[in-house]
XYZ file of C-alpha atoms in Angstrom:
368
model
C 0.000 0.000 0.000
C 1.357 3.403 -0.965
C 2.183 5.579 2.024
C 0.085 8.665 2.655
C 2.056 11.801 1.738
C 5.051 9.770 0.544
C 6.068 12.723 -1.656
C 7.135 14.608 1.507
C 10.407 12.682 1.446
C 11.223 13.990 -2.012
C 10.496 17.550 -0.894
C 12.758 17.413 2.158
C 15.510 14.985 1.222
C 17.886 14.453 -1.650
C 19.236 10.921 -1.456
C 18.202 9.034 1.680
C 20.804 6.545 2.902
C 19.596 2.974 2.508
C 22.543 0.751 3.458
C 21.682 -1.553 6.328
C 23.071 -1.125 9.830
C 23.226 -3.672 12.627
C 22.716 -3.111 16.324
C 25.007 -5.039 18.641
C 25.280 -5.634 22.374
C 26.536 -2.758 24.490
C 27.517 -3.873 28.014
C 29.213 -0.517 28.707
C 25.947 1.278 28.004
C 23.967 -1.162 30.119
C 25.903 -0.247 33.270
C 25.380 3.458 32.637
C 21.691 3.025 31.849
C 20.945 0.990 34.956
C 22.635 3.630 37.102
C 20.636 6.421 35.475
C 17.385 4.450 35.496
C 17.568 4.268 39.273
C 17.558 8.067 39.451
C 14.335 8.540 37.463
C 11.607 10.276 39.453
C 9.152 7.916 41.080
C 5.466 8.297 41.867
C 6.216 9.619 45.359
C 8.475 12.296 43.846
C 5.650 13.532 41.642
C 3.302 13.551 44.633
C 5.827 15.693 46.490
C 6.139 18.088 43.545
C 2.361 18.384 43.295
C 2.241 19.527 46.924
C 4.708 22.372 46.361
C 3.453 25.950 46.346
C 5.544 27.438 43.546
C 8.034 26.702 40.737
C 10.820 27.911 43.064
C 10.018 25.186 45.586
C 10.026 22.688 42.715
C 13.508 23.872 41.719
C 14.748 23.362 45.287
C 13.414 19.810 45.295
C 14.941 18.988 41.898
C 18.363 20.077 43.148
C 18.302 16.934 45.293
C 17.828 14.847 42.159
C 19.752 14.728 38.869
C 19.002 18.347 37.972
C 21.309 20.029 40.513
C 24.027 20.914 38.006
C 21.554 22.415 35.542
C 19.736 24.521 38.147
C 22.902 25.713 39.882
C 24.569 26.624 36.585
C 21.612 28.600 35.259
C 20.158 30.173 38.409
C 22.511 33.181 38.294
C 21.662 34.183 34.708
C 18.193 32.847 33.890
C 14.989 34.586 35.110
C 13.378 32.590 37.901
C 10.037 32.315 36.106
C 11.629 30.207 33.335
C 14.434 28.556 35.328
C 12.878 25.089 35.394
C 12.205 25.032 31.653
C 15.761 26.220 30.977
C 17.118 23.572 33.365
C 15.210 20.843 31.512
C 16.768 22.023 28.227
C 20.240 22.154 29.775
C 19.864 18.695 31.304
C 18.614 17.300 27.988
C 21.577 18.739 26.087
C 24.119 17.414 28.577
C 22.672 13.917 28.609
C 22.192 13.644 24.839
C 25.699 14.871 24.106
C 27.078 12.316 26.563
C 25.236 9.463 24.850
C 26.410 10.569 21.407
C 29.974 10.708 22.725
C 29.690 7.222 24.245
C 28.244 5.742 21.037
C 30.770 7.219 18.586
C 32.543 3.855 18.209
C 29.281 1.929 17.685
C 28.042 2.999 14.265
C 24.572 1.437 14.351
C 23.718 2.797 17.785
C 25.216 6.187 16.943
C 23.033 6.524 13.833
C 19.879 5.611 15.753
C 20.629 7.908 18.708
C 21.527 10.785 16.385
C 18.154 10.378 14.660
C 16.306 10.262 17.994
C 18.065 13.361 19.339
C 17.618 15.370 16.130
C 14.435 16.971 17.464
C 16.429 18.737 20.198
C 18.813 20.072 17.570
C 15.939 21.217 15.359
C 14.099 22.944 18.211
C 16.849 25.577 18.135
C 15.830 26.456 14.582
C 12.336 27.276 15.809
C 13.631 29.590 18.537
C 16.079 31.257 16.150
C 13.199 32.070 13.789
C 10.863 33.073 16.633
C 13.459 35.416 18.085
C 14.395 37.027 14.792
C 10.829 37.536 13.599
C 9.840 39.103 16.935
C 13.031 41.199 17.295
C 14.027 39.455 20.535
C 17.518 39.702 22.018
C 19.784 36.669 22.259
C 19.470 36.698 26.065
C 15.693 36.376 25.715
C 15.875 33.176 23.663
C 19.006 31.633 25.207
C 17.127 29.809 28.033
C 15.129 27.886 25.416
C 18.132 26.652 23.419
C 19.584 23.147 23.578
C 23.344 23.114 22.838
C 23.754 20.033 20.682
C 25.985 18.842 17.852
C 27.618 21.765 16.058
C 25.303 24.224 17.801
C 26.778 25.677 20.997
C 25.683 28.835 22.808
C 28.711 30.608 21.327
C 28.067 29.553 17.738
C 24.370 30.309 18.094
C 25.162 33.803 19.381
C 27.513 34.350 16.454
C 24.824 33.472 13.898
C 22.075 35.290 15.776
C 23.941 38.609 15.777
C 24.904 38.528 12.089
C 23.081 40.812 9.631
C 21.998 37.898 7.404
C 20.041 34.908 8.693
C 20.878 32.557 5.803
C 24.306 31.834 7.327
C 22.554 30.145 10.240
C 20.300 27.976 8.081
C 23.186 26.978 5.819
C 25.214 25.861 8.859
C 22.594 23.289 9.884
C 23.479 19.605 9.618
C 20.383 18.729 7.603
C 19.521 18.082 3.951
C 20.004 20.954 1.474
C 16.397 20.682 0.284
C 15.132 21.209 3.817
C 17.439 24.192 4.338
C 16.019 25.835 1.221
C 12.427 25.303 2.388
C 13.216 26.654 5.861
C 14.833 29.797 4.454
C 11.784 30.374 2.256
C 9.175 30.148 5.023
C 11.398 32.119 7.412
C 11.617 35.028 4.972
C 7.821 34.956 4.707
C 7.584 34.851 8.536
C 5.493 31.669 8.465
C 6.358 30.123 11.823
C 3.670 27.428 11.649
C 4.949 26.226 8.279
C 8.504 26.286 9.611
C 7.513 24.102 12.576
C 5.696 21.677 10.253
C 8.816 21.336 8.085
C 10.987 20.669 11.149
C 8.545 18.046 12.464
C 8.294 16.327 9.090
C 12.066 16.252 8.672
C 12.601 14.825 12.150
C 10.062 12.019 11.921
C 10.930 10.965 8.360
C 14.623 10.869 9.250
C 13.820 8.818 12.371
C 11.647 6.384 10.412
C 14.228 5.955 7.649
C 17.050 5.454 10.160
C 15.055 2.775 11.942
C 14.187 1.090 8.638
C 17.915 0.611 7.967
C 18.351 -1.614 11.035
C 18.676 -5.211 9.831
C 18.142 -6.879 13.221
C 15.480 -4.648 14.766
C 13.418 -5.912 17.693
C 9.629 -5.970 17.528
C 9.283 -3.879 20.695
C 11.389 -1.125 19.143
C 9.222 -1.134 16.011
C 6.176 -0.939 18.256
C 7.592 2.085 20.076
C 8.434 3.910 16.842
C 4.931 3.307 15.525
C 3.420 4.790 18.675
C 5.606 7.906 18.361
C 4.772 8.613 14.721
C 1.263 7.172 14.775
C 0.105 9.297 17.717
C 1.639 12.400 16.116
C -0.294 11.753 12.898
C -3.567 11.070 14.699
C -3.335 14.237 16.792
C -2.415 16.388 13.791
C -5.428 15.115 11.859
C -7.853 15.644 14.754
C -6.636 19.182 15.453
C -6.937 20.176 11.802
C -10.368 18.555 11.493
C -11.472 20.646 14.477
C -10.419 23.749 12.534
C -12.238 22.519 9.392
C -8.993 22.463 7.391
C -9.421 21.068 3.884
C -8.429 17.483 3.135
C -5.462 18.296 0.859
C -3.761 20.350 3.581
C -4.323 17.610 6.155
C -2.697 15.036 3.872
C 0.271 17.389 3.531
C 1.144 17.207 7.232
C 0.910 13.417 7.611
C 4.295 11.859 8.344
C 5.032 8.929 5.992
C 6.263 5.889 7.922
C 7.481 2.729 6.164
C 6.701 0.495 9.122
C 3.303 2.041 9.919
C 0.507 -0.314 10.942
C -2.284 2.246 10.884
C -2.274 3.485 7.278
C -5.886 2.359 6.914
C -6.953 4.238 10.054
C -5.188 7.404 8.916
C -6.909 7.262 5.516
C -10.302 6.950 7.193
C -9.559 9.883 9.503
C -8.453 12.072 6.594
C -11.632 11.243 4.670
C -13.958 11.740 7.665
C -16.458 14.538 7.167
C -15.973 16.014 10.638
C -14.426 15.545 14.078
C -17.331 13.448 15.365
C -16.788 10.924 12.596
C -13.072 10.846 13.445
C -13.840 9.815 17.016
C -16.289 7.189 15.746
C -13.494 5.765 13.585
C -11.104 5.691 16.548
C -13.762 4.035 18.687
C -14.271 1.284 16.094
C -10.556 0.713 15.509
C -9.051 -2.529 16.807
C -6.255 -1.323 19.056
C -4.113 -3.503 21.254
C -6.210 -4.442 24.280
C -4.229 -2.399 26.819
C -4.313 0.633 24.526
C -8.111 0.507 24.339
C -8.346 0.698 28.121
C -6.064 3.745 28.158
C -7.690 5.848 25.431
C -11.349 4.789 25.788
C -12.247 7.616 28.181
C -10.954 10.312 25.821
C -12.512 8.759 22.721
C -15.894 8.391 24.429
C -15.738 12.020 25.607
C -14.418 13.217 22.212
C -11.754 15.144 24.113
C -8.711 15.921 21.932
C -6.517 17.283 24.735
C -7.208 14.293 26.995
C -6.534 11.915 24.106
C -3.177 13.578 23.480
C -2.194 13.062 27.116
C -3.370 9.441 27.098
C -1.418 8.696 23.931
C 1.651 9.838 25.867
C 0.785 7.201 28.466
C 0.822 4.579 25.727
C 4.296 5.795 24.770
C 5.600 5.248 28.282
C 4.093 1.749 28.465
C 5.980 0.938 25.255
C 9.160 2.507 26.626
C 8.941 0.365 29.765
C 8.289 -2.717 27.640
C 11.569 -2.122 25.814
C 13.371 -2.913 29.074
C 12.085 -6.469 28.754
C 14.465 -7.336 25.904
C 18.111 -8.397 26.244
C 19.713 -6.332 28.995
C 22.714 -5.165 26.981
C 20.838 -4.353 23.789
C 20.339 -0.969 22.152
C 16.648 -1.159 23.030
C 17.447 -0.657 26.714
C 19.159 2.629 25.854
C 16.105 3.787 23.884
C 13.760 2.710 26.677
C 15.590 4.787 29.259
C 15.759 7.867 27.036
C 12.028 7.679 26.348
C 11.225 7.577 30.066
C 13.617 10.437 30.793
C 11.950 12.568 28.130
C 8.535 11.954 29.675
C 9.948 12.780 33.124
C 11.038 16.203 31.882
C 7.603 16.820 30.378
C 5.936 15.896 33.670
C 8.167 18.311 35.589
C 7.323 21.124 33.176
C 3.608 20.333 33.402
C 3.724 20.628 37.197
C 5.886 23.770 37.153
C 3.675 25.520 34.605
C 0.571 24.460 36.480
C 1.931 26.025 39.673
C 2.997 29.161 37.814
C -0.500 29.698 36.426
C -2.330 28.726 39.609
C -3.983 25.532 38.351
C -5.638 23.170 40.795
C -3.792 19.955 41.609
C -6.368 17.748 39.897
C -6.125 19.820 36.719
C -2.339 19.398 36.683
C -2.674 15.644 37.221
C -4.604 15.333 33.948
C -1.461 16.301 32.050
C 0.926 13.934 33.814
C 2.132 10.654 32.340
C 3.062 8.394 35.253
């Protein structure tokens, strides 16, 4: 079956690498992962954070965990109201760069990790464009940056203060076709289109990198499908809510070679309205545990709740990855997925406290 929006690859990429790669066993990584896994926040930690009165109290608590270096480093220069978000970015950058450094001698793992971490690299492009279009200073956007790959604070500052923005886009370690598209939408100040291009590039690159693995595990394929599948479903539902025409909806669907829900996506695209979309989701044969998780949101036709519950499915898949061989690459991916969700939970609590939300309202957005 032909993939929906398969032409997106031709728009964003020149020649996509197709040679196969093989994942091996990584005992050195296993020791590091098990040490880090033990430091992940537990349910009682989240309960403690929910009882705090402000983001500042949250920051104090996180200093006792693995975020001490990030908070201490940034607290002198970053405004307190965005300190936690900046600390999450800093912590992400430090950890991702460490894993890339560790994997440099393991080609297969390095390729897969580089593809997974690419979204952190690409998020800087969004903030560069946002800052430039809104005439913001470098200090205003710096807390939102993630130093990664060839993009350090110093290099970012150098590009940000130059009179021409094309130097920055041309420096990016991405395909030339994508650079050209990004420059075009940036000049037209189309931030939404720019974000869509970045998302499409990230997910296609991730899917293609995974497809190259000759000895991939089923649980890893399952996790990738949840990542891309949930993104596609949510994009379709949100655009259907805004009555966006079918052709534009098709244009934002991420093509995925190992997708198992092409039929569902086609039905959602062709649905006449949002109500029909939820009827399609309700009738879809999901894995049994997934049905139990998303049923409440589908029955209530609640897009925001569904988005949160799909995140819960992601974490169940991430935990399942730990069930494969202990020294496999999958264990690395499983840990990183759980760490990413931990950071999102912390931000959800911090933002909820900042805006005075009730505890029960904040809980709705947590994935535990």
